[in-house]
Amino acid sequence: MEKITEYFGSMVFDERVMKATLSEKVYKSLKRTIDRSTPLDISVANAVAAAMKDWAIEKGATHYTHWFQPMTGVTAEKHDSFITPAPDGRVIMEFSGKELVKGEPDASSFPSGGLRATFEARGYTAWDPTSYAFIKDGTLYIPTAFCSYTGEALDKKVPLLRSMEAINKQAMRVLKLFGNEGVRSVRTSVGPEQEYFLVDREMWKKRKDLVMTGRTLFGAMPPKGQEMEDHYFGSIKTRVAEYMADLDKELWKLGILAKTKHNEVAPAQHELAPIYKTTNIAADHNQLTMEVMKKVAERHGLVCLLHEKPFEGVNGSGKHNNWSISTDTGVNLLSPGETPYENAQFLLFLAAVIKAVDDYQDLLRLSVATAGNDHRLGANEAPPAIISIFLGDELTAILEAIENDKPYGGTAKEKMKLGVDVLPQFSKDTTDRNRTSPFAFTGNKFEFRMLGSSNSISCANIHLNAAVAEVLKQFADKLEGAKDFNKSLHDLIKKTIKDHKRIIFNGNGYDDSWVKEAEKRGLSNLRTTADCMPKICDKKNVDMLISHGIFTEAEIYSRCDIMLENYVKSVNIEAQTMVDMARKEIIPAVAKFAADTASAVAVKKSVSKAACKYETKLVEELSVLIDKMDEATTELEGTVSKLKTSGAITKESEYVRDKMIPAMDKLRAAADKAETMTAEDYYPFPAYDKLLFGV
Ligand code: ADP
Ligand code: MG
């Protein structure tokens, strides 16, 4: 067997390959660009391109592609081969620095939310040298950012890189105040835990809803759901284990640090967690992971479902965004330190995150909003749509002590003085036990748990980085002018805790009482995409995002439109799929079963005196349900046909929320009831028990 250490990263143009294939001068120059974002010289680009091409061809690649992340949520690629005709009729393989650095895909078929109308239709892709190029399926992939010709971002990478720069800039100001010599940059890191479902491919093919929309639009709960909780961390079935092994190998070849795999709470649900990386690389790797997950599933006769809610009544899938900030010298700024000064610095960064999350609840909520994720956040499932922070009892007690000028712990007599006292030790192990919190401190990082399993992690991190950058800026503005640094620092932390402690909640986030309590605290509860998305255009948010150079005003409005359009389109496709399935599959199947039963009654009655009470009642009830389904289908068809007349995109999204989704629920309720009364042989597609326990 091949050794992992040998094939890990074998398809990646990483440091090792760079060192081996580039001249020292070119390598150093490229490294400078990677580490410090200095502009790249064209002669360096040419040398890198040539080395990349030779390496890729040796690995069997024939094509290259600029790989980018348009607003569709998935990645895009256009493949060009390396071939160039030579005068003598042969071809030679060529790849120039210009081709490496810049690509020009036709931007017109990607969503731009009106940016195209005002700007040129053409866009360009620009190489992101901080994310390594790699080979997949015979093609050299070059991670790129995607912009319009006037420089407006058309993708998720550009604003992500901008947000990382914003937090770098502001965090550096704060670090300077604490006298951190030798720190040159600050970066955020992310480890995204990815949940997914696996279902059998043959069964999947029989369900139009799964094929068309990625989730089941009909389906009654099986007798056994996740009640037994025997799946969570349970032993992994052979077929799934083989899939996971294959997946790991493919990811490892691409240099992705897939680390942990286990079964999740729901049957057929699993999780994969990588080791954390710098945010933009983590984002690229997560997109790649999702693609590879789907592809490897095909080889195993499986389908990998990344939808947030493939099955009603069974836990949905999320993505936990483990986030931290650290210096290039290796200091995690969210890790409590050893000395009083380090502790004060930690508490300041902690306070910054607390304030950022409180001030920008709506931005965080809307950064994870999609039609699919609404099924988790807006419904009775983890985590709720209300944003709150879990800190754990010990850290909360420390903050309370600071806020109230009280001693912390049983033995301390003196009140806590920041910058002077050592922060009391608290055990990190106790911090991670609250699984219901949308934003939990887990010892040396925050875990943002509201992301949907199919979301790109970029949006969440753009808004999180931006919000924290803004608060760090406010802190730095204050502290830079302070006469007595220690006193100002103490006062600032104390005031921040006082002003923002409403966002801290260590209790059970699923509890109904929390919804009421949160309302009393003035926390927002934006249940659907239609509710939260327009908030990105609130003046407070627009001003903040513009001031840090994350987005231009036009970009913000266009993004809002694109996200609402995605919401409307997804639900509309679901509604149409439901109508189709109800009319062509479900109603005819139930009607046939009712008719056959009725005929059986007639036959039985002709030969015996039996009353046939059971069958008669069944036929009656089925007939009532068939009429209900028919009515509900007609109503749903009506909402589909009226959607376009409801007005601008915000109006359309409200129409979807208020009219279309309730109509879908009504049809589903009738159909699911009918399913439980119809003989299995008659039902046109595999039921939940087959899907959930069939692998
Ligand atoms: P769990 O949440 O299941 O208990 P862990 O907390 O160990 O598991 O890790 C979850 C994810 O958090 C992993 O992807 C891991 O790499 C990532 N992670 C660990 N430390 C950090 C950090 N300092 N910054 C960002 N992510 C981290
Ligand atoms: Mg976790």
XYZ file of C-alpha atoms and ligand atoms in Angstrom:
723
model
C 0.000 0.000 0.000
C 1.082 3.492 -0.771
C 2.092 5.578 2.172
C -0.028 8.603 3.031
C 3.076 10.652 3.678
C 4.127 9.939 0.115
C 0.958 10.817 -1.731
C -0.229 13.636 0.547
C -0.228 16.795 -1.538
C 1.095 14.922 -4.570
C -1.300 16.856 -6.816
C -0.449 20.258 -5.344
C 2.031 22.835 -6.559
C 3.115 23.556 -3.010
C 6.268 24.869 -1.304
C 8.099 21.605 -1.876
C 7.427 21.664 -5.606
C 8.126 25.384 -5.842
C 11.475 24.921 -4.159
C 12.348 22.013 -6.394
C 11.294 23.583 -9.672
C 11.939 27.323 -9.343
C 15.221 29.186 -9.252
C 16.079 30.610 -5.856
C 15.420 34.133 -7.041
C 11.991 33.317 -8.467
C 11.067 31.237 -5.427
C 11.954 34.034 -3.021
C 10.063 36.571 -5.023
C 6.985 34.347 -5.164
C 7.216 33.661 -1.432
C 7.257 37.391 -0.780
C 4.078 37.737 -2.796
C 2.450 34.880 -0.920
C 3.462 36.033 2.544
C 3.194 39.763 2.155
C 0.932 40.313 -0.853
C 3.605 42.225 -2.754
C 2.852 42.606 -6.487
C 4.207 39.900 -8.740
C 6.654 40.753 -11.490
C 5.731 39.407 -14.959
C 9.126 37.739 -15.373
C 8.488 35.882 -12.124
C 5.008 34.961 -13.313
C 6.477 33.584 -16.555
C 8.965 31.450 -14.685
C 6.304 30.151 -12.296
C 3.935 29.406 -15.190
C 6.595 27.446 -17.028
C 7.457 25.416 -13.938
C 3.791 24.779 -13.180
C 3.133 23.619 -16.719
C 6.084 21.193 -16.779
C 5.112 19.791 -13.411
C 1.458 19.448 -14.435
C 2.258 17.770 -17.757
C 4.508 15.284 -16.004
C 1.541 14.432 -13.779
C -0.580 13.802 -16.856
C -2.394 17.142 -17.110
C -3.347 18.431 -20.544
C -5.433 21.464 -19.568
C -5.434 24.355 -17.164
C -8.307 26.297 -15.680
C -8.825 29.447 -13.698
C -10.944 28.163 -10.838
C -13.249 30.691 -9.211
C -16.226 31.105 -6.926
C -19.016 33.114 -8.524
C -22.134 34.038 -6.583
C -23.862 30.803 -7.588
C -22.418 29.147 -4.482
C -20.539 26.534 -6.458
C -17.224 26.890 -8.199
C -16.750 27.573 -11.871
C -14.065 26.572 -14.297
C -13.337 26.842 -18.007
C -10.681 24.499 -19.318
C -8.047 25.472 -21.865
C -5.482 23.048 -23.129
C -1.790 23.843 -23.089
C -1.441 23.108 -26.782
C -0.134 25.755 -29.138
C 0.487 25.031 -32.839
C 4.103 24.996 -33.980
C 4.999 26.148 -37.535
C 5.784 22.613 -38.667
C 2.277 21.298 -37.920
C 3.096 19.801 -34.543
C 1.873 21.228 -31.261
C 3.894 22.392 -28.320
C 2.678 22.767 -24.777
C 2.698 26.368 -23.609
C 1.558 28.341 -20.606
C 2.644 31.921 -20.073
C 2.817 34.137 -17.024
C 0.050 36.227 -18.513
C -2.212 33.192 -18.744
C -1.387 32.261 -15.182
C -2.035 35.695 -13.744
C -5.183 36.687 -15.586
C -8.069 34.910 -17.284
C -11.071 36.279 -19.089
C -14.128 34.110 -18.727
C -17.349 35.481 -20.139
C -18.980 36.970 -17.072
C -22.394 37.364 -18.596
C -23.805 34.037 -17.511
C -22.954 34.424 -13.837
C -25.162 36.301 -11.404
C -23.973 39.851 -10.915
C -27.103 41.405 -9.457
C -27.247 44.350 -11.800
C -23.514 45.072 -11.782
C -23.490 43.866 -15.349
C -26.055 46.377 -16.397
C -23.968 49.264 -15.198
C -20.571 47.846 -15.999
C -19.116 45.781 -18.760
C -20.351 42.261 -19.305
C -16.825 40.955 -19.270
C -15.073 39.870 -16.167
C -11.597 38.658 -15.402
C -10.076 36.177 -13.043
C -6.885 36.991 -11.158
C -4.549 34.387 -9.696
C -4.577 34.113 -5.895
C -0.992 32.965 -5.285
C -1.687 32.400 -1.578
C -3.789 29.367 -2.463
C -1.785 26.615 -4.154
C -2.561 25.440 -7.666
C -3.456 21.753 -7.955
C -4.259 19.026 -10.465
C -7.644 17.391 -10.622
C -8.915 15.117 -13.400
C -6.099 15.937 -15.773
C -6.418 19.682 -15.377
C -4.191 22.197 -13.624
C -6.442 24.282 -11.357
C -5.396 27.837 -10.574
C -7.344 29.383 -7.687
C -8.466 32.849 -8.760
C -10.541 35.855 -7.781
C -13.296 36.987 -10.163
C -13.915 40.688 -10.882
C -15.666 42.853 -13.407
C -13.492 44.979 -15.656
C -13.981 47.941 -13.393
C -12.802 45.929 -10.418
C -16.149 45.185 -8.770
C -16.084 41.807 -7.056
C -18.241 39.218 -8.796
C -17.284 36.388 -6.480
C -16.796 35.444 -2.846
C -13.025 35.352 -2.755
C -12.353 39.018 -3.439
C -14.348 40.314 -0.454
C -12.967 37.507 1.699
C -9.415 38.590 0.955
C -10.415 42.202 1.590
C -11.955 41.266 4.953
C -8.792 39.425 5.957
C -6.816 42.518 5.098
C -9.179 44.703 7.146
C -8.845 42.580 10.268
C -5.096 42.386 9.749
C -4.826 46.157 9.634
C -6.898 46.831 12.743
C -5.530 43.941 14.801
C -2.000 45.146 14.068
C -2.884 48.557 15.527
C -4.118 46.907 18.701
C -1.121 44.602 18.943
C 1.238 47.538 18.657
C -0.335 49.052 21.750
C 0.601 45.945 23.670
C 4.159 46.291 22.435
C 4.241 43.195 20.276
C 7.519 43.658 18.461
C 8.250 41.462 15.493
C 4.669 40.702 14.538
C 4.276 41.471 10.864
C 0.770 40.284 10.133
C -2.360 38.822 11.620
C -4.477 36.189 9.943
C -7.730 34.461 10.643
C -7.871 30.693 10.422
C -10.820 28.413 9.915
C -11.504 24.725 10.363
C -14.895 23.956 8.816
C -16.588 20.765 10.012
C -18.682 19.475 7.131
C -21.837 17.405 7.590
C -23.421 15.348 4.814
C -25.816 12.509 4.062
C -25.157 9.463 1.921
C -27.973 7.716 0.077
C -28.053 4.908 -2.410
C -27.767 6.138 -5.985
C -30.409 3.837 -7.462
C -32.963 4.978 -4.899
C -31.946 8.595 -5.371
C -32.603 8.353 -9.103
C -36.205 7.387 -8.436
C -36.902 10.582 -6.488
C -37.426 13.677 -8.619
C -37.286 15.840 -5.499
C -33.790 14.677 -4.563
C -32.578 14.862 -8.147
C -34.028 18.315 -8.829
C -33.691 20.046 -5.468
C -31.316 18.030 -3.275
C -33.945 17.396 -0.628
C -37.078 15.320 -0.177
C -40.202 17.404 -0.688
C -42.448 14.563 0.394
C -41.976 11.701 2.800
C -43.539 10.412 5.976
C -41.276 9.666 8.931
C -40.278 6.025 9.304
C -41.099 4.163 12.501
C -37.460 4.509 13.459
C -35.896 7.921 12.998
C -33.047 9.256 15.047
C -34.810 8.622 18.368
C -32.475 5.856 19.316
C -29.401 8.063 18.868
C -27.537 4.897 18.049
C -26.025 6.356 14.924
C -24.002 9.136 16.527
C -20.363 8.051 16.627
C -21.657 4.529 15.943
C -19.551 2.034 14.058
C -19.293 2.909 10.398
C -20.851 0.525 7.869
C -18.510 -1.135 5.398
C -19.837 0.655 2.335
C -19.627 4.019 4.074
C -16.186 3.204 5.476
C -14.960 2.401 1.971
C -16.374 5.680 0.725
C -14.708 7.611 3.536
C -11.343 5.947 2.938
C -11.528 6.754 -0.753
C -12.591 10.331 0.009
C -9.718 10.848 2.447
C -7.256 9.639 -0.126
C -8.554 11.960 -2.838
C -8.509 14.905 -0.438
C -5.042 14.101 0.829
C -3.699 14.023 -2.725
C -5.052 17.552 -3.059
C -3.247 18.592 0.093
C -6.461 18.900 2.104
C -5.933 18.009 5.734
C -8.972 15.755 6.195
C -8.585 14.657 9.772
C -11.723 13.448 11.502
C -14.657 11.421 10.254
C -17.584 10.011 12.116
C -21.273 9.229 11.964
C -23.605 12.032 12.946
C -26.841 12.088 14.910
C -29.219 11.281 12.060
C -29.157 7.954 10.265
C -27.114 8.136 7.025
C -25.524 11.389 8.239
C -21.777 11.803 8.584
C -19.170 14.459 9.219
C -15.724 15.291 7.962
C -13.431 17.811 9.656
C -10.148 19.081 8.275
C -7.309 20.613 10.255
C -7.725 24.386 10.205
C -6.019 26.647 7.676
C -5.751 30.326 6.760
C -9.291 31.413 5.926
C -9.084 31.859 2.156
C -7.333 28.529 1.774
C -9.840 26.889 4.095
C -12.590 28.334 1.887
C -10.990 26.952 -1.286
C -10.441 23.603 0.380
C -13.993 23.416 1.634
C -15.378 24.063 -1.872
C -13.064 21.400 -3.187
C -14.029 19.003 -0.407
C -17.716 19.361 -1.283
C -16.979 18.657 -4.952
C -14.826 15.652 -4.197
C -17.416 14.300 -1.737
C -20.018 14.233 -4.488
C -17.696 12.773 -7.045
C -16.321 9.978 -4.906
C -19.891 9.047 -3.935
C -20.637 8.275 -7.591
C -17.866 5.697 -7.668
C -19.473 3.908 -4.727
C -23.005 3.881 -6.102
C -23.919 6.558 -3.601
C -25.079 10.149 -3.674
C -23.704 12.681 -1.234
C -26.419 15.115 -0.155
C -25.091 18.470 0.980
C -28.517 20.063 1.364
C -29.237 21.534 4.807
C -32.454 19.589 5.219
C -32.692 16.521 3.035
C -35.222 14.835 5.326
C -38.071 16.313 7.325
C -38.112 15.207 10.939
C -34.448 14.219 10.910
C -31.577 16.517 11.888
C -30.348 18.711 9.087
C -26.733 19.289 8.071
C -24.638 22.256 9.017
C -21.075 23.372 8.829
C -19.242 24.496 11.943
C -16.918 27.364 11.202
C -14.127 27.168 13.810
C -12.519 30.582 13.677
C -9.469 32.120 15.327
C -7.085 35.034 14.831
C -3.363 34.576 15.110
C -0.112 36.377 14.399
C 2.539 35.370 11.901
C 4.690 34.628 14.950
C 2.279 31.882 15.936
C 0.337 33.512 18.764
C -3.368 32.671 18.852
C -5.014 35.899 19.990
C -8.050 34.026 21.274
C -5.956 31.899 23.569
C -5.631 33.033 27.172
C -1.952 33.706 27.832
C 0.522 33.159 30.620
C 1.297 36.695 31.683
C -0.968 39.518 32.865
C -0.329 41.431 29.684
C -1.125 38.511 27.433
C -4.282 37.980 29.428
C -5.362 41.558 29.062
C -4.696 41.308 25.359
C -6.748 38.113 25.166
C -9.623 39.748 27.028
C -9.543 42.716 24.688
C -9.818 40.475 21.631
C -12.520 38.463 23.363
C -14.413 41.674 24.138
C -14.007 42.737 20.512
C -15.624 39.537 19.269
C -18.456 39.849 21.784
C -19.189 43.413 20.721
C -18.826 42.582 17.031
C -21.303 39.709 17.249
C -23.774 41.841 19.194
C -23.459 44.906 16.961
C -23.668 42.892 13.759
C -26.074 40.064 14.617
C -27.988 40.725 11.441
C -24.893 40.587 9.226
C -23.897 37.240 10.692
C -27.411 35.863 10.391
C -27.772 36.903 6.792
C -24.321 35.618 5.884
C -25.656 32.084 6.283
C -29.145 32.651 4.888
C -30.393 30.404 2.102
C -33.703 28.709 1.429
C -32.132 25.434 2.537
C -30.651 26.749 5.760
C -33.964 28.357 6.750
C -35.180 24.830 7.441
C -32.614 24.545 10.218
C -32.387 28.063 11.619
C -35.998 29.080 11.335
C -37.379 25.760 12.491
C -37.158 23.935 15.741
C -33.651 22.776 15.153
C -30.093 23.586 16.058
C -29.052 26.307 16.189
C -31.902 28.828 16.329
C -32.022 31.932 14.147
C -31.208 34.052 17.188
C -27.520 34.850 17.484
C -25.986 34.484 20.931
C -22.568 33.651 22.300
C -21.710 30.771 24.579
C -18.691 31.476 26.771
C -18.996 28.797 29.407
C -19.539 29.411 33.110
C -15.954 30.133 34.055
C -15.187 32.739 31.460
C -18.595 34.322 32.034
C -17.794 34.535 35.745
C -14.474 36.213 34.956
C -16.219 38.798 32.800
C -18.799 39.382 35.516
C -16.018 39.960 38.023
C -14.462 42.548 35.726
C -17.762 44.226 35.040
C -18.631 44.529 38.720
C -15.169 45.199 40.129
C -15.479 42.032 42.168
C -12.904 39.404 42.994
C -13.015 36.294 40.879
C -12.955 32.819 42.429
C -13.037 31.687 46.005
C -9.549 32.611 47.122
C -8.807 35.937 45.480
C -9.285 38.899 47.787
C -8.368 41.668 45.429
C -10.619 42.647 42.583
C -9.344 41.802 39.138
C -7.123 44.398 37.614
C -6.349 43.922 33.993
C -2.825 44.233 32.827
C -1.645 43.619 36.349
C -3.233 40.427 37.608
C -2.815 37.034 36.097
C -6.066 35.825 34.670
C -7.367 32.966 36.747
C -6.884 29.605 35.108
C -9.991 28.137 33.644
C -10.241 24.710 32.166
C -10.780 24.758 28.447
C -12.419 21.359 28.437
C -15.616 22.603 29.968
C -16.190 25.195 27.288
C -17.312 23.028 24.418
C -20.273 21.249 25.867
C -23.041 23.498 24.697
C -24.057 22.156 21.307
C -27.074 24.406 20.925
C -25.217 27.703 20.799
C -24.868 29.363 17.416
C -21.566 30.982 18.391
C -19.543 29.187 21.010
C -16.172 29.906 22.537
C -14.281 26.620 22.552
C -11.122 27.339 24.488
C -9.014 29.145 21.916
C -11.401 29.725 19.017
C -15.005 30.548 18.281
C -17.245 28.051 16.615
C -19.899 29.667 14.412
C -22.432 26.904 13.972
C -25.138 28.512 11.882
C -23.619 27.821 8.493
C -25.550 25.472 6.270
C -23.822 22.373 4.958
C -23.942 23.597 1.359
C -22.914 27.220 2.114
C -19.595 28.533 0.973
C -17.802 29.509 4.171
C -16.743 32.761 2.535
C -19.824 34.860 3.305
C -19.825 34.021 7.006
C -16.135 34.816 7.307
C -16.365 38.026 5.289
C -18.960 39.390 7.692
C -17.317 38.027 10.803
C -13.916 39.424 9.867
C -15.456 42.755 8.900
C -17.430 43.104 12.133
C -14.428 42.255 14.293
C -12.202 44.586 12.260
C -14.683 47.402 12.878
C -14.689 46.878 16.635
C -10.894 46.566 16.749
C -10.747 49.847 14.893
C -12.971 51.512 17.481
C -10.832 50.038 20.264
C -7.583 51.140 18.650
C -8.951 54.652 18.085
C -9.713 54.884 21.781
C -6.596 53.292 23.165
C -4.113 55.008 20.883
C -5.078 58.311 22.406
C -5.133 57.078 26.005
C -2.979 58.791 28.640
C -3.051 55.865 31.061
C -3.118 52.761 28.846
C -3.858 50.245 31.603
C -6.715 52.259 33.007
C -8.245 52.945 29.601
C -7.911 49.307 28.706
C -9.613 48.207 31.885
C -12.423 50.722 31.434
C -12.881 49.769 27.814
C -13.188 46.068 28.540
C -15.491 46.736 31.452
C -17.758 48.983 29.431
C -17.830 46.552 26.516
C -18.921 43.730 28.805
C -21.622 45.891 30.351
C -22.944 47.099 27.007
C -22.896 43.762 25.224
C -23.478 41.065 27.802
C -27.015 40.583 26.467
C -25.502 38.544 23.635
C -23.979 36.032 26.065
C -26.197 33.038 26.712
C -24.961 29.785 28.178
C -28.313 27.999 28.357
C -30.211 25.737 26.002
C -30.725 27.486 22.687
C -33.505 25.078 21.602
C -35.676 25.954 24.526
C -38.829 27.954 23.780
C -38.149 30.094 26.832
C -34.955 31.320 25.149
C -36.955 32.830 22.301
C -38.896 34.937 24.814
C -35.824 35.779 26.845
C -33.923 36.816 23.720
C -36.772 39.067 22.699
C -36.655 40.728 26.111
C -32.930 41.274 25.652
C -33.607 42.930 22.323
C -31.800 40.303 20.250
C -33.004 39.864 16.718
C -34.744 36.721 15.567
C -34.771 36.713 11.799
C -36.274 33.408 10.818
C -36.110 33.425 7.059
C -33.884 34.628 4.248
C -36.626 37.043 3.202
C -36.537 38.560 6.707
C -32.811 38.964 7.108
C -31.259 39.518 3.681
C -32.497 43.092 3.081
C -30.751 44.099 6.329
C -27.417 44.081 4.557
C -28.592 47.345 2.996
C -29.189 49.018 6.388
C -27.138 52.179 6.630
C -25.160 50.946 9.634
C -24.036 47.841 7.726
C -23.395 49.579 4.427
C -21.284 52.260 6.111
C -19.225 49.748 8.036
C -18.586 47.434 5.070
C -17.624 50.324 2.821
C -15.383 51.972 5.402
C -13.221 48.836 5.631
C -13.110 48.404 1.874
C -14.921 45.056 2.024
C -17.608 46.001 -0.481
C -18.568 48.994 -2.547
C -22.119 50.238 -2.233
C -23.012 48.768 -5.630
C -21.582 45.409 -4.583
C -23.728 45.342 -1.452
C -26.974 46.027 -3.272
C -26.107 43.558 -5.996
C -25.296 40.852 -3.447
C -28.577 41.384 -1.668
C -30.422 40.967 -4.971
C -28.466 37.871 -5.923
C -29.085 36.174 -2.593
C -32.794 36.961 -2.673
C -32.979 35.755 -6.263
C -31.324 32.502 -5.226
C -33.877 32.130 -2.453
C -36.838 32.761 -4.732
C -35.482 30.511 -7.469
C -34.751 27.585 -5.146
C -38.186 27.641 -3.566
C -39.850 28.107 -6.930
C -38.095 25.033 -8.324
C -39.169 23.089 -5.254
C -42.768 24.197 -5.675
C -42.815 23.186 -9.330
C -41.222 19.852 -8.537
C -43.902 19.235 -5.921
C -46.670 20.006 -8.361
C -45.113 17.674 -10.887
C -44.663 14.828 -8.418
C -48.132 15.239 -6.968
C -49.890 15.313 -10.332
C -47.899 12.677 -12.158
C -46.824 10.320 -9.418
C -48.426 10.594 -6.009
C -52.071 11.307 -6.795
C -52.252 8.651 -9.553
C -50.573 6.090 -7.278
C -52.875 6.715 -4.352
C -55.885 6.836 -6.669
C -54.908 3.492 -8.172
C -54.531 1.928 -4.760
C -57.933 3.302 -3.730
C -59.504 2.069 -6.966
C -57.977 -1.399 -6.635
C -59.169 -1.594 -3.050
C -62.621 -0.510 -4.123
C -62.694 -3.176 -6.842
C -61.598 -5.738 -4.304
C -64.482 -4.692 -2.109
C -66.902 -5.141 -5.009
C -65.522 -8.609 -5.751
C -65.583 -9.594 -2.096
C -69.111 -8.378 -1.652
C -70.244 -10.307 -4.729
C -69.097 -13.605 -3.267
C -69.701 -13.079 0.461
C -71.779 -11.164 2.915
C -68.760 -9.527 4.517
C -69.231 -5.853 5.305
C -65.668 -4.988 4.222
C -65.593 -2.269 6.833
C -61.809 -1.821 6.768
C -61.524 -1.514 3.017
C -64.535 0.752 2.716
C -63.199 3.116 5.350
C -59.773 3.093 3.723
C -61.204 3.936 0.315
C -63.241 6.733 1.852
C -60.289 8.237 3.665
C -58.028 7.938 0.647
C -60.631 9.631 -1.502
C -60.776 12.544 0.908
C -56.968 12.807 0.854
C -56.843 12.625 -2.927
C -59.207 15.577 -3.112
C -57.111 17.442 -0.550
C -53.949 16.782 -2.519
C -55.626 17.906 -5.692
C -56.823 21.133 -4.102
C -53.454 21.838 -2.507
C -51.690 21.159 -5.802
C -53.966 23.579 -7.597
C -53.311 26.188 -4.923
C -49.570 25.703 -5.178
C -49.733 25.974 -8.970
C -51.537 29.255 -8.442
C -48.753 30.647 -6.270
C -46.174 29.591 -8.857
C -48.003 31.365 -11.660
C -48.551 34.513 -9.592
C -44.986 34.797 -8.293
C -43.704 37.004 -11.078
C -46.459 39.537 -10.623
C -45.634 40.131 -6.970
C -43.190 42.956 -7.658
C -39.500 43.656 -7.022
C -37.205 40.942 -5.685
C -37.842 41.789 -2.010
C -41.588 41.559 -2.668
C -41.065 38.270 -4.489
C -39.119 36.879 -1.552
C -41.876 37.897 0.848
C -44.425 36.296 -1.439
C -42.404 33.080 -1.389
C -42.227 33.176 2.394
C -45.882 34.054 2.997
C -47.696 32.277 0.197
C -45.618 29.701 -1.606
C -43.976 27.925 1.337
C -47.254 27.571 3.283
C -48.890 26.157 0.139
C -46.039 23.654 -0.172
C -46.485 22.639 3.464
C -50.178 22.058 2.919
C -49.631 19.772 -0.057
C -46.933 17.894 1.747
C -49.091 17.293 4.819
C -51.838 15.703 2.713
C -49.401 13.641 0.660
C -47.451 12.395 3.668
C -50.662 11.288 5.303
C -51.685 9.461 2.128
C -48.289 7.782 2.000
C -48.796 6.188 5.405
C -52.089 4.678 4.198
C -50.985 3.429 0.803
C -49.535 -0.016 0.220
C -45.809 0.201 -0.335
C -45.976 -1.564 -3.714
C -48.115 1.213 -5.082
C -45.904 4.066 -3.962
C -43.966 5.553 -6.854
C -40.645 6.191 -5.109
C -38.569 4.889 -2.176
C -39.780 5.996 1.234
C -37.746 7.444 4.098
C -36.909 4.103 5.717
C -35.370 2.845 2.477
C -33.396 6.060 1.944
C -32.192 6.464 5.511
C -31.368 2.861 6.252
C -30.651 1.637 2.748
C -26.907 2.152 2.543
P -15.032 19.290 17.930
O -15.626 20.621 17.658
O -15.715 18.204 17.153
O -14.901 19.008 19.375
P -12.317 20.272 17.592
O -12.751 21.371 18.461
O -11.117 19.507 17.987
O -13.522 19.266 17.354
O -12.012 20.813 16.162
C -12.964 21.179 15.260
C -12.313 21.957 14.151
O -11.705 23.120 14.709
C -11.212 21.255 13.384
O -11.394 21.534 12.026
C -9.966 21.903 13.916
O -8.900 21.880 12.997
C -10.447 23.307 14.137
N -9.579 24.102 15.005
C -8.858 23.700 16.060
N -8.129 24.728 16.560
C -8.414 25.815 15.806
C -7.987 27.172 15.802
N -7.121 27.643 16.669
N -8.501 27.992 14.855
C -9.385 27.541 13.958
N -9.816 26.289 13.918
C -9.344 25.425 14.812
Mg -16.968 21.430 16.691
